[in-house]
GROMACS .gro file of C-alpha atoms in nm:
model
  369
    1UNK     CA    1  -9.895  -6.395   3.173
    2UNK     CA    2  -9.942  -6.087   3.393
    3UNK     CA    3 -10.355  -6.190   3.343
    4UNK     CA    4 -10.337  -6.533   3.466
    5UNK     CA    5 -10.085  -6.501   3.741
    6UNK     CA    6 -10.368  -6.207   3.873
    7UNK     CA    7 -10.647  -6.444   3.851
    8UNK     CA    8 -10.474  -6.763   4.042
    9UNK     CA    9 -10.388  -6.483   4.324
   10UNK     CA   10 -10.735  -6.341   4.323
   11UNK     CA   11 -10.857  -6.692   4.335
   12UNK     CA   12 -10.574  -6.784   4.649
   13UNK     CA   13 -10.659  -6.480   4.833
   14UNK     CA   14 -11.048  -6.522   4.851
   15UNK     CA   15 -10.973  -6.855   5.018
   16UNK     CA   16 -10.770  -6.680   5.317
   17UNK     CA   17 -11.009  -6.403   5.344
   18UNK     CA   18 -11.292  -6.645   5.417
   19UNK     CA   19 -11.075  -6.795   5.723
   20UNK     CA   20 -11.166  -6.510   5.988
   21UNK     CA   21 -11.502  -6.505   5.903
   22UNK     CA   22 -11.578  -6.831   5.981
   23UNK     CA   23 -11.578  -6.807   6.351
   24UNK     CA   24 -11.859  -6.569   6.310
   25UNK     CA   25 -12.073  -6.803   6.026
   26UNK     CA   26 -12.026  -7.121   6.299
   27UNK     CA   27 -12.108  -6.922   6.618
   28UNK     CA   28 -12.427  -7.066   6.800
   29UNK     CA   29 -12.457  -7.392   6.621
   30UNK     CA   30 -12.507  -7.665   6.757
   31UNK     CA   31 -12.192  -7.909   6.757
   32UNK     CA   32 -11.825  -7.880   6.772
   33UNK     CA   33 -11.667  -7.577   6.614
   34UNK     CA   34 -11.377  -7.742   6.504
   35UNK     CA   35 -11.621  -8.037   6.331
   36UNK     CA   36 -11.729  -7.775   6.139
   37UNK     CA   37 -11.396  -7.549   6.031
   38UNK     CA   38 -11.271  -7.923   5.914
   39UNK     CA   39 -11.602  -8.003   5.721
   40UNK     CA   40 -11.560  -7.622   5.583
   41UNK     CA   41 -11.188  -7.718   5.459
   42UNK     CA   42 -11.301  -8.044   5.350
   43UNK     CA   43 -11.579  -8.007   5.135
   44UNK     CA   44 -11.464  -7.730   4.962
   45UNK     CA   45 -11.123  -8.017   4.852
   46UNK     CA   46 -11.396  -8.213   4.798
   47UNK     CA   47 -11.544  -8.009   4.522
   48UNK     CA   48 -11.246  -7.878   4.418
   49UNK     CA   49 -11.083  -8.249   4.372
   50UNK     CA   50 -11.444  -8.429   4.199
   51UNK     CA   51 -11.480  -8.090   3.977
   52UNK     CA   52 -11.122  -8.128   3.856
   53UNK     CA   53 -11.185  -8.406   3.575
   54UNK     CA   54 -11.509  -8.254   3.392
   55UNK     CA   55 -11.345  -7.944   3.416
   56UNK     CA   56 -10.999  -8.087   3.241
   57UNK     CA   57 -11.204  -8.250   2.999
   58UNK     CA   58 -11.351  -7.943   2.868
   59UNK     CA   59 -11.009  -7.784   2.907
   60UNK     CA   60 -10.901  -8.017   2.612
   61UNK     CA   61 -11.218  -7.997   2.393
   62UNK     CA   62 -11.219  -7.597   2.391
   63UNK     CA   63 -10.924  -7.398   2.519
   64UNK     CA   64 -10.786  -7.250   2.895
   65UNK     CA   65 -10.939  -6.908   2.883
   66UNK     CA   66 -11.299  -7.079   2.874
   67UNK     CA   67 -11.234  -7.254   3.204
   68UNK     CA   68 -11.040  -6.948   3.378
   69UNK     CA   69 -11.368  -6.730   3.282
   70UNK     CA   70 -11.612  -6.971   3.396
   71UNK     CA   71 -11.464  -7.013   3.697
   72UNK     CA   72 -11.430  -6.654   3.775
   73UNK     CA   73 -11.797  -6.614   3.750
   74UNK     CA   74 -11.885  -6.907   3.968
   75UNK     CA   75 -11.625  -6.778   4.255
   76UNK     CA   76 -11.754  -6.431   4.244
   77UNK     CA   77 -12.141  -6.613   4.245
   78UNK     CA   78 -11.976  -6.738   4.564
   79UNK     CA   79 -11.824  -6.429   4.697
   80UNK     CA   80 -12.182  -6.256   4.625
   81UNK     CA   81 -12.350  -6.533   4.847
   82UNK     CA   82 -12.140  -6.519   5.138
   83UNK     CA   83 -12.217  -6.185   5.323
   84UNK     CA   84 -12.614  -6.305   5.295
   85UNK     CA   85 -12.628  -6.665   5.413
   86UNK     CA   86 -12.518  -6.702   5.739
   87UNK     CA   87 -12.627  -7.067   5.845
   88UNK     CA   88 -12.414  -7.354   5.819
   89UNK     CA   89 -12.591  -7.522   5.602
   90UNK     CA   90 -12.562  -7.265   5.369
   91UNK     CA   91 -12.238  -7.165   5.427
   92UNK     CA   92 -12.081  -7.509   5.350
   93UNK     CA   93 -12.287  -7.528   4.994
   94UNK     CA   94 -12.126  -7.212   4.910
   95UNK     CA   95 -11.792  -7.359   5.027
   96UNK     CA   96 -11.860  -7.642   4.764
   97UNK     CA   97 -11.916  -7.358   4.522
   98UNK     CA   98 -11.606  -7.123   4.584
   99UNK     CA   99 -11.436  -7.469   4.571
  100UNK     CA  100 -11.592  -7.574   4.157
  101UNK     CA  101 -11.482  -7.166   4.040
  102UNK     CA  102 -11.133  -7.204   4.240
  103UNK     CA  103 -11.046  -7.543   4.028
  104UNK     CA  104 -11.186  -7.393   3.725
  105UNK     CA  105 -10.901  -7.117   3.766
  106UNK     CA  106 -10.647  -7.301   3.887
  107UNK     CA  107 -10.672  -7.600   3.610
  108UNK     CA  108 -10.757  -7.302   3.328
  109UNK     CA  109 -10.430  -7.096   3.445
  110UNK     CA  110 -10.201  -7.352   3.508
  111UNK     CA  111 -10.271  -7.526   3.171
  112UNK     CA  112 -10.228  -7.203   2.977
  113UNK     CA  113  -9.913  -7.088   3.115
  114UNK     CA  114  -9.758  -7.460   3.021
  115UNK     CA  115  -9.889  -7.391   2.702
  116UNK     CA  116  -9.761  -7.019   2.625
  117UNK     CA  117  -9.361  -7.152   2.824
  118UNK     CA  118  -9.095  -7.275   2.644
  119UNK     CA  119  -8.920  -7.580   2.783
  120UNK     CA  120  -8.633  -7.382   2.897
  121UNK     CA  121  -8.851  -7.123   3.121
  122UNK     CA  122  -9.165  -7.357   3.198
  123UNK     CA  123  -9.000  -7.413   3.578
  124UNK     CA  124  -8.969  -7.015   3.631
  125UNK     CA  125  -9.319  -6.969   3.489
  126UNK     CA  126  -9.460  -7.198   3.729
  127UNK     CA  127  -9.192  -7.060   4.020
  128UNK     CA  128  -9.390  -6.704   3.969
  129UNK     CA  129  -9.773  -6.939   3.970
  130UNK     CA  130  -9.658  -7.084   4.288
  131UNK     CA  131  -9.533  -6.757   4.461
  132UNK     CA  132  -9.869  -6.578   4.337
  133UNK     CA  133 -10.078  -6.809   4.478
  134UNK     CA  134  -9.863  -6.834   4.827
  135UNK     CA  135  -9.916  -6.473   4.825
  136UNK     CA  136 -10.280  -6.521   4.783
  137UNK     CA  137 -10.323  -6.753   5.041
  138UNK     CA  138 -10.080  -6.548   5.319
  139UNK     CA  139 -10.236  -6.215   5.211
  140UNK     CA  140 -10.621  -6.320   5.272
  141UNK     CA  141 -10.623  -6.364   5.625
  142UNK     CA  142 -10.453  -6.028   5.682
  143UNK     CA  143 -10.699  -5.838   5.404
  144UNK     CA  144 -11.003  -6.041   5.542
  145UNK     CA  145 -10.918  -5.943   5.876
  146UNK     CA  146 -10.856  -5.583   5.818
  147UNK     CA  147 -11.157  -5.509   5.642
  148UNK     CA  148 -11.397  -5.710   5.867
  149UNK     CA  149 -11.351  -5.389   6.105
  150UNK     CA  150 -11.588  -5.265   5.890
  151UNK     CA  151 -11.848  -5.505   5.817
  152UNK     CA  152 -11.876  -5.843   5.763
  153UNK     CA  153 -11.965  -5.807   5.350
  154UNK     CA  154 -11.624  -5.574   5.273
  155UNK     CA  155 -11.418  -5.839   5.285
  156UNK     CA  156 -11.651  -6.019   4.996
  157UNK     CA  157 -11.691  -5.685   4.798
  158UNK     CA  158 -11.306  -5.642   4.783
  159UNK     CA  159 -11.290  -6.020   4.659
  160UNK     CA  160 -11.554  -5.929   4.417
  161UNK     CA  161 -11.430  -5.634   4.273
  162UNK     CA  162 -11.094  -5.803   4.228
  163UNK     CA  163 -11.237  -6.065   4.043
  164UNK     CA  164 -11.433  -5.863   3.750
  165UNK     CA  165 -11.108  -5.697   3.769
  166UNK     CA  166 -10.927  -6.048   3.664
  167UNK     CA  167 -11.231  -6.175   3.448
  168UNK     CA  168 -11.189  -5.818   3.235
  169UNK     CA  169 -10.799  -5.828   3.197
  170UNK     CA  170 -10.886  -6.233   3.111
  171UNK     CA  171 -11.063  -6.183   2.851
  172UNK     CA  172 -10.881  -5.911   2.682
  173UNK     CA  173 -10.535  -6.062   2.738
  174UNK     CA  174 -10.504  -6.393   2.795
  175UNK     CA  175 -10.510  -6.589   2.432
  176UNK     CA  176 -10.794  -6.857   2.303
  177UNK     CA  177 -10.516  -7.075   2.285
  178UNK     CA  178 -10.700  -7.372   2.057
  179UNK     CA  179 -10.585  -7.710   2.122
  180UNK     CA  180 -10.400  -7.896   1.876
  181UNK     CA  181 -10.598  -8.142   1.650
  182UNK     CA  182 -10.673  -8.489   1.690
  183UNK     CA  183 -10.303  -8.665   1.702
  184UNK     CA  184 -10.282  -9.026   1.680
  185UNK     CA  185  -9.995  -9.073   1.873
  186UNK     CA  186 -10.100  -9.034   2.214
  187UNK     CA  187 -10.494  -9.058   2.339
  188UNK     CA  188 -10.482  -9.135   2.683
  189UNK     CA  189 -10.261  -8.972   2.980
  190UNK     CA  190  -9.940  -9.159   3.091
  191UNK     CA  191  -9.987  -9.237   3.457
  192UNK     CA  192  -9.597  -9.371   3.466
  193UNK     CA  193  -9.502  -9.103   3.272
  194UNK     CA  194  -9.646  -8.868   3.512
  195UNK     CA  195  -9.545  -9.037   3.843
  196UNK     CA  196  -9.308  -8.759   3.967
  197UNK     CA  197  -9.540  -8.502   3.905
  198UNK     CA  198  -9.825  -8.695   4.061
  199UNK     CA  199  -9.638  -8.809   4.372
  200UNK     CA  200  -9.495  -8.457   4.426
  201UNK     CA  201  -9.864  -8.307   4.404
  202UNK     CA  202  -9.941  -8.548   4.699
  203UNK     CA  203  -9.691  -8.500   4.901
  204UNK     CA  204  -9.747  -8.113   4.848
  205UNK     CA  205 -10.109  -8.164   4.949
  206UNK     CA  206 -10.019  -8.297   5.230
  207UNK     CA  207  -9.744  -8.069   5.345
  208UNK     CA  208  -9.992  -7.780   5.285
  209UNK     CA  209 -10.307  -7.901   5.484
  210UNK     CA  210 -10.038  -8.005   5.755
  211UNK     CA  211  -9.897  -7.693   5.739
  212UNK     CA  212 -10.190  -7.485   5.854
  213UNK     CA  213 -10.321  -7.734   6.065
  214UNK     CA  214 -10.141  -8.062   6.233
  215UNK     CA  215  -9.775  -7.816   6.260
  216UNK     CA  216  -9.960  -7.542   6.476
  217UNK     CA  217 -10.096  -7.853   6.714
  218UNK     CA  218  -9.753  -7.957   6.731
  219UNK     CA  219  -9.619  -7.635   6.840
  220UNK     CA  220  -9.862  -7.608   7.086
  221UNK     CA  221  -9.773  -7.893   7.221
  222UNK     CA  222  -9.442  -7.817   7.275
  223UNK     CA  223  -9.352  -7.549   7.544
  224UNK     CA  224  -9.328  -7.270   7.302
  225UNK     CA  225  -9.505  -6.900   7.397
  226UNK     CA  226  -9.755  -6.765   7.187
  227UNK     CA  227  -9.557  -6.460   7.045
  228UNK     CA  228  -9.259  -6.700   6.932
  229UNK     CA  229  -9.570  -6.967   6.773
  230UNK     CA  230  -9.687  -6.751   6.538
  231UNK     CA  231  -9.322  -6.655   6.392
  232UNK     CA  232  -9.231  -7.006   6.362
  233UNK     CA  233  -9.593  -7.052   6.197
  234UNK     CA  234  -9.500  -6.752   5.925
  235UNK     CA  235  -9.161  -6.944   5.848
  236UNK     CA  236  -9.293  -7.173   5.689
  237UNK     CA  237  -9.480  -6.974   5.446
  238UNK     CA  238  -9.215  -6.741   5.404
  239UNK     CA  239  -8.994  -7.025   5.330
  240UNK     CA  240  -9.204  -7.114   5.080
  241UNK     CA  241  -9.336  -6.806   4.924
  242UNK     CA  242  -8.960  -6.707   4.852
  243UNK     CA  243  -8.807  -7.036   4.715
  244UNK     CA  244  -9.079  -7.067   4.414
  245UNK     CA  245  -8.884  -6.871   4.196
  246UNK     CA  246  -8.556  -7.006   4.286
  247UNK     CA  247  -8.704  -7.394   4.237
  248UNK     CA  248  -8.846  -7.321   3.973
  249UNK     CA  249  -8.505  -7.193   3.780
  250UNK     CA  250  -8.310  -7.502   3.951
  251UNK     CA  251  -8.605  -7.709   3.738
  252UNK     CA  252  -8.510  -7.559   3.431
  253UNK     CA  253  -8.093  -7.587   3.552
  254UNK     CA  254  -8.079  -7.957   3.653
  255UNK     CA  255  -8.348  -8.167   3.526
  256UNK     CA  256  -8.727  -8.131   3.685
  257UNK     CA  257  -8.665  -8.529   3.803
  258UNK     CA  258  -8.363  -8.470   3.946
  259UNK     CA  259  -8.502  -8.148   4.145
  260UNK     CA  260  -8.760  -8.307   4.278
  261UNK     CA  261  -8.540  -8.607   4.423
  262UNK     CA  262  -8.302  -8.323   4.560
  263UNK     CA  263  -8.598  -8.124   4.706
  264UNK     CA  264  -8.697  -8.463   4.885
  265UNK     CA  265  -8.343  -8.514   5.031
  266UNK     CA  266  -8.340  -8.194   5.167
  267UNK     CA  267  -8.688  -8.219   5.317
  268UNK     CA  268  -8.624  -8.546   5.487
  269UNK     CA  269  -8.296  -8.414   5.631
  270UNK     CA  270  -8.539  -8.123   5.732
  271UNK     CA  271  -8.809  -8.297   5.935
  272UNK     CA  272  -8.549  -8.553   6.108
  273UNK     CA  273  -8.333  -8.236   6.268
  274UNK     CA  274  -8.679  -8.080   6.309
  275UNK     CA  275  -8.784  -8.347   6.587
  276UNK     CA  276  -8.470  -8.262   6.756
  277UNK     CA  277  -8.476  -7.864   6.801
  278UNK     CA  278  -8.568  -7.710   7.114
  279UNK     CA  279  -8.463  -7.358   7.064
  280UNK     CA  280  -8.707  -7.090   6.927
  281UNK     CA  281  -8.419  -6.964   6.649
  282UNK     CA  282  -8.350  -7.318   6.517
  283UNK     CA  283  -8.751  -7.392   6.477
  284UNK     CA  284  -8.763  -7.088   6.331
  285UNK     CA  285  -8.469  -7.152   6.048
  286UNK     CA  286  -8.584  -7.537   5.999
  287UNK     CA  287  -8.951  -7.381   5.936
  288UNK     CA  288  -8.806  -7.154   5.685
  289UNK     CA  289  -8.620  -7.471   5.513
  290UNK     CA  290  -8.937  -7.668   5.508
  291UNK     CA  291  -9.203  -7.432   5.366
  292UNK     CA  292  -8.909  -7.351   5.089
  293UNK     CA  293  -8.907  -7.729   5.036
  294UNK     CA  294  -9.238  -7.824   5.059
  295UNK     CA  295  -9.364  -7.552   4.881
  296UNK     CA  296  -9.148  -7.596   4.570
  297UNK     CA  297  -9.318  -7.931   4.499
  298UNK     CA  298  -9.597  -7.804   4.324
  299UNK     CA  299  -9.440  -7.594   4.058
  300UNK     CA  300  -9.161  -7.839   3.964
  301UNK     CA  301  -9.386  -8.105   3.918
  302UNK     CA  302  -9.677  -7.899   3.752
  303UNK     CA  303  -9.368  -7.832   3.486
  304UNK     CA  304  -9.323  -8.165   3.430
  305UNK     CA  305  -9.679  -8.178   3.252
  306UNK     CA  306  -9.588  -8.050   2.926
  307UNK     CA  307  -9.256  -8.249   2.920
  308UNK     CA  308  -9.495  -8.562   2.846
  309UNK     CA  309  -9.821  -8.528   2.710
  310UNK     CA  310  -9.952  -8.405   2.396
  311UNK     CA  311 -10.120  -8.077   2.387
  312UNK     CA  312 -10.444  -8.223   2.308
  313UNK     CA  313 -10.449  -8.410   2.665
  314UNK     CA  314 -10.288  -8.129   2.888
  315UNK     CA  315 -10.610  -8.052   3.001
  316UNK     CA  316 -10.708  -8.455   3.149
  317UNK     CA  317 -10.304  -8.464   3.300
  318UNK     CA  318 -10.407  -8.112   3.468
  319UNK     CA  319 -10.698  -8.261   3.572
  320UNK     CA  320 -10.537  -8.598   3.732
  321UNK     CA  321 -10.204  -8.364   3.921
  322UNK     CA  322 -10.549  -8.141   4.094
  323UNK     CA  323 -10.752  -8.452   4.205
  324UNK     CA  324 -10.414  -8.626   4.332
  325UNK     CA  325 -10.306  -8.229   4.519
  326UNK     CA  326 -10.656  -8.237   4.650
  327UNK     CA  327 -10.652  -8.577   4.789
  328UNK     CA  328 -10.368  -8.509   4.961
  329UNK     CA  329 -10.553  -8.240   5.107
  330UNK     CA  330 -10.803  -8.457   5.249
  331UNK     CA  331 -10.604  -8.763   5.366
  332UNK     CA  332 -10.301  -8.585   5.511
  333UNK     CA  333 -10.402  -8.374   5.814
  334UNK     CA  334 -10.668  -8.651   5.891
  335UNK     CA  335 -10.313  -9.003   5.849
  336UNK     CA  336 -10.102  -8.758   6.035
  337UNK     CA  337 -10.371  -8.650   6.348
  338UNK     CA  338 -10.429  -9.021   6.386
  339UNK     CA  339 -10.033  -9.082   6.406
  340UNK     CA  340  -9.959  -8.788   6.644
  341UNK     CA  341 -10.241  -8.946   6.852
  342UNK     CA  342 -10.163  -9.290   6.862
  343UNK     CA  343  -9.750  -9.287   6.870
  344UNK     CA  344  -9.608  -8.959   6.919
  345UNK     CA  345  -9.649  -8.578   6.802
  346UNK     CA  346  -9.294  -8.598   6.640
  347UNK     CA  347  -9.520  -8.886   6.415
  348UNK     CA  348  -9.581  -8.527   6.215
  349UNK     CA  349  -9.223  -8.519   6.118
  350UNK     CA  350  -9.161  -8.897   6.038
  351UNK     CA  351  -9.462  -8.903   5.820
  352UNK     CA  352  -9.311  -8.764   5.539
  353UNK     CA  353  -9.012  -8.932   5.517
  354UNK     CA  354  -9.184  -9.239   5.306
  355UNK     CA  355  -9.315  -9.017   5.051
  356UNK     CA  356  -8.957  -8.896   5.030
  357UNK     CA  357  -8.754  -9.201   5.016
  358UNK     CA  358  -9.013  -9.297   4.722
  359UNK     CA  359  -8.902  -9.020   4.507
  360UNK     CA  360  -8.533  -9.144   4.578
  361UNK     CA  361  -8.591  -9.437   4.486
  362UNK     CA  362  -8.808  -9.353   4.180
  363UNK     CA  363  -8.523  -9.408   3.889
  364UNK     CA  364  -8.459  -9.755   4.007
  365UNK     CA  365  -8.786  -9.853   3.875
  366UNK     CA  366  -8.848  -9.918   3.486
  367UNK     CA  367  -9.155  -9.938   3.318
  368UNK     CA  368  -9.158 -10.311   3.197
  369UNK     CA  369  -9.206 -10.315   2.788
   0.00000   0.00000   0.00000
């Protein structure tokens, strides 16, 4: 386990170290710098989203460990590239690149560890996935920042030393799990089956762009000083790096359904006090009650995976839960910007309460026989 939680936060982290550098790649071209951080953040969805099914697909014809090592060499082709292309042009195709080896990991780890957990730990399992690659994603900024001090390539040479680092303790530890042969009861992946999962990767998608994007405009539109913006910022990840674990058990406690509706409760109760607060110590404590929220939807539903497909198709359900996460990705900061534009900024908070009255009102549908 130890081997694929390490790759997933290699993986994570070389995301956020790519962040500061940006700035630099985008300096002196032509256009608007913010067109291009968006077009950085959404092609590399983009890729990461279209790769998903091929790569699932593969997933279920050979085994995990394939996919986790291919896409270790295709993000560390990436890293390599970086420090030596320095258009934009350029840049974005390797963002399309770092974006094919990131879902190659993600789908190759993920599947494995639902694989190698029994049903009565799978929610903790994916608790300690979630907080690895929270980590990963908190921890790049700070690393990439740090070592750009000393040239722009460090931060890339860390990323890609870390990485043959993962791809060796991959391939010596992490099983060729082989997938079970052909089964004739089950040949094609349950969409209604899956529909908490799937609805609880979107609305984590969404909450996760939103998160590093549309809540910072918020708070800067509110009169908040800079010094107090960036602690409210860190609640939510904080909130959400140390709640994985604790979700994750609750999944395996009360029911991975029945988490999920309580997770949305508690989120919509959230965002509603949220758009009343005016103090700097309540937006700090509703931050930190959000991210833990928010960020718990991902590994509860992941878990639910296992709970209803076949082995042989855990791969192609992988591959559906990444394309939904990622479209979330892509359509959330873009729904909510228009929203906050057209009505009101508090349209950030309200924007998420239909995703979570859906997953109340989930068990009063029935599948019609």
């Amino acid at each position: 386990m130890f081997a694929l939680y390490f790759a997933i936060g290699v993986a994570s982290l070389g995301i956020g170290v790519v962040l500061p550098i940006i700035p630099m790649i985008i300096k002196g071209e032509s256009g608007s710098e913010n067109l291009y951080m968006g077009l950085s953040a959404t092609i590399m969805a983009l890729s990461f989203s279209l790769s998903s099914f091929p790569i699932g697909k593969w997933i279920d014809k050979t085994c995990p460990k394939n996919a986790i090592l291919f896409g270790l060499a295709i993000y560390c082709a990436a890293m390599s590239l970086f420090p030596y292309f320095h258009n934009i042009t350029a840049f974005l195709a390797i963002r399309a690149l770092e974006g094919v080896g990131w879902g190659a990991i993600w789908m190759g780890a993920e599947t494995q560890i639902n694989l190698m957990s029994d049903t009565n730990e799978r929610g903790r399992n994916m608790g300690i996935y979630g907080l690895c690659v929270s980590l990963g994603m908190a921890g790049g900024p700070l690393i990439g920042t740090f070592l750009l001090d000393y040239g722009i390539a460090k931060p890339f040479f860390a990323c890609i030393f870390l990485t043959l680092c993962s791809a060796v303790l991959a391939a010596c530890f992490v099983p060729h799990t082989v997938q079970v042969e052909k089964e004739a009861f089950q040949t094609k992946v349950p969409y209604w089956s899956l529909r908490y999962a799937l609805l609880a990767a979107f609305l984590y998608g969404i909450f996760e762009a939103s998160m590093m994007s549309m809540f910072p405009a918020y708070f800067l539109s509110i009169p908040l000083e800079k010094s107090s913006l960036s602690v409210v910022i860190s609640s939510f990840f904080v909130g959400g790096i140390l709640f994985q674990i604790p979700a994750g058990k609750m999944a395996d406690k009360f029911g991975k359904e029945r988490t999920l509706i309580g997770l949305a409760l508690f989120l919509a109760l959230t965002m509603i006090i949220f758009c009343h607060a005016t103090s700097v110590s309540e937006l700090i404590v509703l931050g930190f009650l959000a991210g833990a929220c928010g960020g718990a939807f991902y590994p509860v539903g992941l878990s639910i995976l296992p709970d209803k497909l076949s082995k042989k198709i855990l791969g192609a359900g992988n591959a559906n839960f990444t394309f939904i996460y990622g479209l979330g990705s892509i359509l959330g900061p873009v729904t909510i910007a228009l929203l906050m534009d057209n009505l009101s900024n508090r349209a950030i908070f309200y924007s998420f309460l239909p995703l979570c009255f859906a997953f109340v009102c989930m068990p009063l549908f029935r599948r019609k026989s």
